[in-house]
Short mmCIF file of C-alpha atoms in Angstrom, two decimals:
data_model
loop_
_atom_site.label_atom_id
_atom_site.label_comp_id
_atom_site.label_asym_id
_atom_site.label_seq_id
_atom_site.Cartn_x
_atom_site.Cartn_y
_atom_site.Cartn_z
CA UNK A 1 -1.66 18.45 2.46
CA UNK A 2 0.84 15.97 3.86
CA UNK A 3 4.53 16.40 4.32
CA UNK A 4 7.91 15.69 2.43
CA UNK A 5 11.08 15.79 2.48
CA UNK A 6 12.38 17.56 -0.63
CA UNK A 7 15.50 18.79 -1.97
CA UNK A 8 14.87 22.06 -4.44
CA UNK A 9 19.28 22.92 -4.82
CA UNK A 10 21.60 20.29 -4.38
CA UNK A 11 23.97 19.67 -1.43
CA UNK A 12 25.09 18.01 1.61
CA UNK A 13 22.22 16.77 4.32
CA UNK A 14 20.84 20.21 4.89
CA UNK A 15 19.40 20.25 1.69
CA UNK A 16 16.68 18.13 2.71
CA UNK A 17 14.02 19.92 3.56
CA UNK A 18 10.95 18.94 5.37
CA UNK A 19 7.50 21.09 4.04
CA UNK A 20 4.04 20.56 3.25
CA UNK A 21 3.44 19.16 -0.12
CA UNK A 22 -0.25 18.16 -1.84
CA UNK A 23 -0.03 14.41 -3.18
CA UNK A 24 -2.93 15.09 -5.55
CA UNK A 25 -5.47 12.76 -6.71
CA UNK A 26 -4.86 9.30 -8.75
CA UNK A 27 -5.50 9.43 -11.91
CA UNK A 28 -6.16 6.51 -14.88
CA UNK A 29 -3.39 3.49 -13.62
CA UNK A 30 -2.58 5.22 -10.51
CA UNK A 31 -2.74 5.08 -6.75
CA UNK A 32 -3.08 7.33 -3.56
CA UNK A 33 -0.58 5.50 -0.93
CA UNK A 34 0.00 6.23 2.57
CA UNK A 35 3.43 5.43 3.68
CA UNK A 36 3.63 3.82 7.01
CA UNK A 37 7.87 3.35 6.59
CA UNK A 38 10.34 4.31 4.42
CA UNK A 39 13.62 2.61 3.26
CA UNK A 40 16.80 4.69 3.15
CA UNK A 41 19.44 3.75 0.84
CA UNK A 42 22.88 4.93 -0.49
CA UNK A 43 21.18 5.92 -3.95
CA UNK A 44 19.16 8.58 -2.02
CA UNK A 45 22.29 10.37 -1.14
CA UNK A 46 23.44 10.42 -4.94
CA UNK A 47 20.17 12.14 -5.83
CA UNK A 48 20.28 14.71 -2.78
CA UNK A 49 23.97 15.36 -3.78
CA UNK A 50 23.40 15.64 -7.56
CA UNK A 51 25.65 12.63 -8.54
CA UNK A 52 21.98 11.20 -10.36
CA UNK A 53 19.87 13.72 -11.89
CA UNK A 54 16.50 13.43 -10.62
CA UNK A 55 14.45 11.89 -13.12
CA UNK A 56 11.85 14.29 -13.36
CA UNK A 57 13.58 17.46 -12.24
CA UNK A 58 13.85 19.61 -9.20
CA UNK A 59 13.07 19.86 -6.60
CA UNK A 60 13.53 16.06 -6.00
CA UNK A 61 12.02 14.04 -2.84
CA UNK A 62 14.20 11.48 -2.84
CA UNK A 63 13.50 7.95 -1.33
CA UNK A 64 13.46 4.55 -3.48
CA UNK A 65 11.54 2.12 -1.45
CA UNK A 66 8.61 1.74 0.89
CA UNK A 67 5.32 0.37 2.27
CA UNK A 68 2.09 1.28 3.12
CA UNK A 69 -1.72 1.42 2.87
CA UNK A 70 -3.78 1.86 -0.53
CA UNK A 71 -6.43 5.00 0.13
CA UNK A 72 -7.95 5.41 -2.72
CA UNK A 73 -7.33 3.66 -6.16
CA UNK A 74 -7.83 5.52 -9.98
CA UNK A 75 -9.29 4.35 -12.95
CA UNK A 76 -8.33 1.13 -14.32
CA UNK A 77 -6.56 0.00 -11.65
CA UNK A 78 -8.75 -3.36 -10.97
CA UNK A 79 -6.30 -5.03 -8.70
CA UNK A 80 -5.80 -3.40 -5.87
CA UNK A 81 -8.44 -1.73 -3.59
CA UNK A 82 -8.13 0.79 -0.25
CA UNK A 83 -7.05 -0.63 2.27
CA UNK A 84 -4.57 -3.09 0.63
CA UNK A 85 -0.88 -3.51 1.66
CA UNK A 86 1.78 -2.30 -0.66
CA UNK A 87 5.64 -2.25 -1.55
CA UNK A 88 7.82 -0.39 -4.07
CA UNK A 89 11.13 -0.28 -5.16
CA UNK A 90 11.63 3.10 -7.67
CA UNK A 91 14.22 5.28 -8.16
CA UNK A 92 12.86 8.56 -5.82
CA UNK A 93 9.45 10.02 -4.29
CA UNK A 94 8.89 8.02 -1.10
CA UNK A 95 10.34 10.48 1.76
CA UNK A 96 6.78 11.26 1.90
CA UNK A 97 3.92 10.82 4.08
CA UNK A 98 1.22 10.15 1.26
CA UNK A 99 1.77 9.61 -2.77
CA UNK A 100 0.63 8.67 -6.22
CA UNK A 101 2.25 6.35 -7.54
CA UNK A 102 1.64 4.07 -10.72
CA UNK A 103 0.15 1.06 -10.00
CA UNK A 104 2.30 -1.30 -11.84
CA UNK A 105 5.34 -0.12 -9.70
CA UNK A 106 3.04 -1.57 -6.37
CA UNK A 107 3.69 -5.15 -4.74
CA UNK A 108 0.96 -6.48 -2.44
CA UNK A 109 2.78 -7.40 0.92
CA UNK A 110 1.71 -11.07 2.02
CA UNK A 111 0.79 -12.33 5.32
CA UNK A 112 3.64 -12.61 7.21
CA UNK A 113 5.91 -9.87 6.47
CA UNK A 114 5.55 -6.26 8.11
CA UNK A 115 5.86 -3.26 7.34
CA UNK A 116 8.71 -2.04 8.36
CA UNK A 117 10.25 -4.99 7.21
CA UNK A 118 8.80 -4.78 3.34
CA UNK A 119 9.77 -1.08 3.74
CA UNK A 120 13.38 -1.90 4.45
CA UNK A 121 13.80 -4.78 1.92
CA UNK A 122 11.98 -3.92 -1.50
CA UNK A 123 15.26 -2.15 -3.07
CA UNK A 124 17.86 -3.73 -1.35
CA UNK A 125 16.48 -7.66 -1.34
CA UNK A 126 15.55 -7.07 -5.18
CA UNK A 127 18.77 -5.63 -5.79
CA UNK A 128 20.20 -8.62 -4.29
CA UNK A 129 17.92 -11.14 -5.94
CA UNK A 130 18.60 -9.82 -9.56
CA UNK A 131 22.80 -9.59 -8.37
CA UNK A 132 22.59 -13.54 -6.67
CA UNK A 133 20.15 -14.91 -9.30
CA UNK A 134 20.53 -13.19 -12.88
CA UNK A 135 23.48 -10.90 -13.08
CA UNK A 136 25.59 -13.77 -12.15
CA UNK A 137 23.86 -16.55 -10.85
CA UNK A 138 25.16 -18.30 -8.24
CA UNK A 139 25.16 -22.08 -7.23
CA UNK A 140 26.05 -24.78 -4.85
CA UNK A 141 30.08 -24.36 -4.53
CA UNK A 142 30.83 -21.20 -6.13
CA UNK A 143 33.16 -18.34 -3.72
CA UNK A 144 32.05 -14.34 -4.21
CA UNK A 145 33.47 -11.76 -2.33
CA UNK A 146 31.33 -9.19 -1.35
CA UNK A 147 32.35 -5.68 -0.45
CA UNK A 148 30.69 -3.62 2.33
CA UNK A 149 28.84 -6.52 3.81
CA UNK A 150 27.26 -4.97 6.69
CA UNK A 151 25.24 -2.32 4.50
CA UNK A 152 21.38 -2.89 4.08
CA UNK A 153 22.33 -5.08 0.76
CA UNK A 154 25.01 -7.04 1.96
CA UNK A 155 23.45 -8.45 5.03
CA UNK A 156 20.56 -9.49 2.85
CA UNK A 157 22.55 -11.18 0.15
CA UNK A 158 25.07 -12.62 2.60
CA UNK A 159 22.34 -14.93 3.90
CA UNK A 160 21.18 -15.65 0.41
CA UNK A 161 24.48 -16.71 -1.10
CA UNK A 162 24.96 -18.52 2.03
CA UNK A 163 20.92 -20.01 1.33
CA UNK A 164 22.11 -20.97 -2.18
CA UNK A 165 25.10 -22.96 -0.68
CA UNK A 166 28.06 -20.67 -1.75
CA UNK A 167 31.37 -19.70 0.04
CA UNK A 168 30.60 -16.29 1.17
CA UNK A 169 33.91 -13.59 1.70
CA UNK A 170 33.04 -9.96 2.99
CA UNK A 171 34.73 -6.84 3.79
CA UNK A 172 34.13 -4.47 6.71
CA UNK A 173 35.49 -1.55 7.95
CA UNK A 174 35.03 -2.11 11.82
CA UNK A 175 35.42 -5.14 13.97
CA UNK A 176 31.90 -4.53 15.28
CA UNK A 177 31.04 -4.84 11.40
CA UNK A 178 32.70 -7.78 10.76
CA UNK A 179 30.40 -9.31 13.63
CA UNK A 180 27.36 -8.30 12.44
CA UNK A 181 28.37 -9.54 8.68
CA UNK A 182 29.44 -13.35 10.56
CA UNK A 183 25.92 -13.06 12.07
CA UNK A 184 24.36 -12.74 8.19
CA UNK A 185 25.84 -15.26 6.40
CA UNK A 186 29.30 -14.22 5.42
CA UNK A 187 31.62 -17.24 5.79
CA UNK A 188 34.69 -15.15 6.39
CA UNK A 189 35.26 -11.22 6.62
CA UNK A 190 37.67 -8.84 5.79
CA UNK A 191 38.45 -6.25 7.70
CA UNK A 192 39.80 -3.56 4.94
CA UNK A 193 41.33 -1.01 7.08
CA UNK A 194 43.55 -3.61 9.32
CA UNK A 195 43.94 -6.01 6.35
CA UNK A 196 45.25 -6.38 2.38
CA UNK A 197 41.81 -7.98 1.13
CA UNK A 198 43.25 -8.95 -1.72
CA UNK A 199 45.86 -11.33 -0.17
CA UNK A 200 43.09 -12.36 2.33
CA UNK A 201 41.18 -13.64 -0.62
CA UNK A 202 44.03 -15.67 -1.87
CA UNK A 203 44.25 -16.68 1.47
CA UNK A 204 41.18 -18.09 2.40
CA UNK A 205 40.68 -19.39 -1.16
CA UNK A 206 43.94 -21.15 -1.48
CA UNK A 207 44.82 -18.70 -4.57
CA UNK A 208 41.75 -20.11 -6.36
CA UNK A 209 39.89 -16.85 -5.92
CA UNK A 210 36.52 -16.04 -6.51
CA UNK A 211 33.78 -16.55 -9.18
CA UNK A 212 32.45 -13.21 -8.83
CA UNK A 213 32.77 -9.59 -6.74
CA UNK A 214 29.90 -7.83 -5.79
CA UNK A 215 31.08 -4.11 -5.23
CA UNK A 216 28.99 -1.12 -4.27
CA UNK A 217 31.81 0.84 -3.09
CA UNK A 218 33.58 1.79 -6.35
CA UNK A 219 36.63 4.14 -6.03
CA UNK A 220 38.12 2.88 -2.65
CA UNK A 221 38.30 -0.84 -4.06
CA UNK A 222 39.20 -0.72 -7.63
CA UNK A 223 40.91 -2.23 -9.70
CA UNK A 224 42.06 -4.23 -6.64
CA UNK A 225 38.81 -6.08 -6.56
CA UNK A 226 39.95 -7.57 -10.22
CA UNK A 227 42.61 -9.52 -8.28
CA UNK A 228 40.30 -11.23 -6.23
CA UNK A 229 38.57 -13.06 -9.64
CA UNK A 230 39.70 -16.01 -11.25
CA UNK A 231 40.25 -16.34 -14.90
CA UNK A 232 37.03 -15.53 -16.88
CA UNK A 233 35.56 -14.02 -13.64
CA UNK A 234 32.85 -11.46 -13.25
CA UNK A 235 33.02 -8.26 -11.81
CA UNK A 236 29.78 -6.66 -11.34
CA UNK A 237 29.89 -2.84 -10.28
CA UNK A 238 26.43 -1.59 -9.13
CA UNK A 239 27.39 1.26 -6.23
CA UNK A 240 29.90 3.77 -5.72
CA UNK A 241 29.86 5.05 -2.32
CA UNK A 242 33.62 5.97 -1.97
CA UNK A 243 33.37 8.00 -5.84
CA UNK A 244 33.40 6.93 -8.99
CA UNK A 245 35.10 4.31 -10.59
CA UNK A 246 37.79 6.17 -12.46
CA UNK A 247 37.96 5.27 -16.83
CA UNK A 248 39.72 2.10 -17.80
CA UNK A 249 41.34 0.76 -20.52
CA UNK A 250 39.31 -2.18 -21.37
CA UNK A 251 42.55 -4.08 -21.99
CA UNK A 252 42.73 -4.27 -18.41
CA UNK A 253 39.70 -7.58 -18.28
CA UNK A 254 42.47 -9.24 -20.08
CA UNK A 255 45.48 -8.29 -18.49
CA UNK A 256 43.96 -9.56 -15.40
CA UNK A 257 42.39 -13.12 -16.61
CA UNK A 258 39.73 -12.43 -19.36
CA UNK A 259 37.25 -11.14 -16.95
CA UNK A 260 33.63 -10.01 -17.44
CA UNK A 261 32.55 -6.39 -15.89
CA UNK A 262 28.89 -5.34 -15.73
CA UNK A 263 27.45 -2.01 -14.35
CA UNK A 264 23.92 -3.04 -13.68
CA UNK A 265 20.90 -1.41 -11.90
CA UNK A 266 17.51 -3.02 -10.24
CA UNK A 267 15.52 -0.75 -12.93
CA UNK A 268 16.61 -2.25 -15.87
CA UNK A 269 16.38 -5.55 -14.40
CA UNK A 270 12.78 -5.07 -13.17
CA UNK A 271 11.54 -2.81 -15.87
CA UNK A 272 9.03 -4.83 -16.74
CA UNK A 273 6.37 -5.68 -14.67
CA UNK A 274 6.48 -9.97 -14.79
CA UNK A 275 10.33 -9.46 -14.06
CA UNK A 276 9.50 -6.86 -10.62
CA UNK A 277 6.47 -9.03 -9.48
CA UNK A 278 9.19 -12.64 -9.90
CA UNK A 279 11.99 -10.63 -8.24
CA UNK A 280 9.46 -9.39 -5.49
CA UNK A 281 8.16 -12.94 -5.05
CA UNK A 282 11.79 -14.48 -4.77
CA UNK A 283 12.54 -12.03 -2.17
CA UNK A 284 9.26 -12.91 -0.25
CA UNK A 285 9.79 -16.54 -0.55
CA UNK A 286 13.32 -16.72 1.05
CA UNK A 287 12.59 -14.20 3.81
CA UNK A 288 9.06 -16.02 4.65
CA UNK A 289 11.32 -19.53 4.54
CA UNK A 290 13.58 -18.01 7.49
CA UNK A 291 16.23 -18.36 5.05
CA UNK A 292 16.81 -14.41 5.12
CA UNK A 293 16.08 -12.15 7.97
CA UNK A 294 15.24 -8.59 7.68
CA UNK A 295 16.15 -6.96 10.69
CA UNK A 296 15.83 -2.75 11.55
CA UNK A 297 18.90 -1.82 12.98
CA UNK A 298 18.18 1.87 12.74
CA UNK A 299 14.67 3.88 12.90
CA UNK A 300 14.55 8.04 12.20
CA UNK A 301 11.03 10.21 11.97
CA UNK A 302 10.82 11.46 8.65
CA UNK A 303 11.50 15.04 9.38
CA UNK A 304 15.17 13.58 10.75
CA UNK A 305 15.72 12.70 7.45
CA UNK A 306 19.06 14.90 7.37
CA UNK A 307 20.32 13.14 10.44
CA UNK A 308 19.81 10.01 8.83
CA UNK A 309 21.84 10.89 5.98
CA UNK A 310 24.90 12.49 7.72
CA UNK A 311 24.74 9.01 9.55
CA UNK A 312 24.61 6.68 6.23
CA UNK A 313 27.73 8.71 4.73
CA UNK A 314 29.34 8.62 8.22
CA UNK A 315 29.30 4.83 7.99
CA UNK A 316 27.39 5.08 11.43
CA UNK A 317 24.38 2.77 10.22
CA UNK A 318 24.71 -0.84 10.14
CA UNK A 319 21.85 -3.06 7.49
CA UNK A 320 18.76 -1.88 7.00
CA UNK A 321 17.47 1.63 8.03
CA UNK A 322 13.85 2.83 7.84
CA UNK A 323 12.26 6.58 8.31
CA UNK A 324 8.70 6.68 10.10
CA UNK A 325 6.46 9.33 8.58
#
């Protein structure tokens, strides 16, 4: 037996509950892993809370990303071997202490990069990868506004848009935020709360605006984030941690400069497998180039796993946040 966190009825942090569950055996294509950390991400909450149906029913462990040690390896599976270290970005399972996972969902971690660090990065640096580098890719002079910059996402893709030689505009809601987002990349930053973003971004841009907005947030920022694109701009909507977007008319893209809208998600981009081992290797590259840094800013034992919630949707956690099993 080994433990998990796992959430049988839906609900606030208390729902997570930490009990002894049996990993099982691999079977054909599969692998026993040992998790030595654990990312925690936004997503985790909507699948504790019941915004995202688990995928394969209740009770759910949540958890999207993490690293650790191959122990034993199933049939088939001629790649990897015990002993080998491993990353994984999926949509739940990994607020565990051991697992079986599919193989073709498994990264090997080079030389160079630790765990922790893998653990904290898989979800959030692919997410940013596929946002920077396929949902709209980004080059040399182009201006994107990024929204919550000092979550675990924005800090990595603030030094990556910064890496690919764009102008890089953030918002925050704390001074001590808007610090830590400076210190990642962000050319300028917003402070939402004290401050119309909106005219900022005109501001700063000399009305030119921006080629793209980047917003996890959702409710809180829409549709005043489509006033911070320029004509035939894209608007790419891939969280909602304030609530839902509410319905629009589609008329609205025009009304407000023939703009593009996309609601994408890292598991359609890296369905399958060549696209999740290039996105994995792109992420690797720029972080073992110094070009990105992966810093922990917050560290919980698994069985705080409820803490470390009420802190994430208390805006108390700053970048990347990991839970030791």
């Amino acid at each position: 037996m080994s433990k998990a966190i796992r959430v049988h009825v839906h609900g606030g942090p208390d729902a997570l509950v930490y009990e002894d569950v049996d990993p099982g055996r691999p079977g054909r294509g599969e692998v026993l892993v040992r998790h030595t950390a654990i990312g925690l991400n936004f997503i985790d909450v909507y699948f504790r809370s019941g915004l995202y149906p688990a995928p394969a029913g209740m009770p759910v462990t949540p958890g999207g990303e993490a690293a650790g040690v191959v122990l034993e390896v199933g049939e088939g599976v001629d790649w990897l071997r015990a002993g080998d270290r491993v990353a994984y970005a999926v949509p739940t399972g990994a607020y565990c202490e051991r697992r079986v996972i599919a193989a073709d969902k498994l990264v090997e971690v080079p030389d160079g990069i630790g765990d922790e660090q893998a653990a904290a990065m898989m979800l959030k640096g692919m997410t940013a990868e596929y946002l920077l580098l396929r949902t709209f890719k980004v080059k040399p002079g182009d201006t994107i506004l990024y929204h919550a910059a000092a979550g675990g996402v924005g800090l990595i893709l603030g030094q990556w848009a910064k890496h690919l030689g764009a102008t890089v505009i953030g918002t925050v809601g704390s001074a001590e935020k808007a610090e830590i987002a400076r210190a990642h990349g962000f050319d300028h930053v917003v402070n939402y709360r004290d401050q119309d973003f909106v005219a900022e971004v005109a501001a700063i841009t000399g009305g030119r605006k921006c080629d793209v907005v980047y917003d996890s947030v959702g409710n809180d920022t829409f549709p005043a984030s489509l006033d911070c694109l320029k004509p035939m701009g894209t608007f790419v909507s891939f969280g909602q941690s304030s609530g839902p977007i509410p319905p629009f008319s589609i008329s609205l893209l025009a009304q407000k400069g023939s703009l593009y809208a996309t609601r994408p998600t890292i598991f359609a981009y890296n369905a399958r497998r060549e696209d999740l081992v290039r996105s994995a290797e792109a992420l690797f590259d720029v972080v073992l180039k110094g070009a990105v840094e992966i810093r922990i800013n917050q560290r919980y034992a698994l069985r705080d796993a409820a803490q470390a919630h009420a802190d994430l949707e208390g805006r108390k956690t700053t970048g990347a946040t990991v839970l030791i099993p």
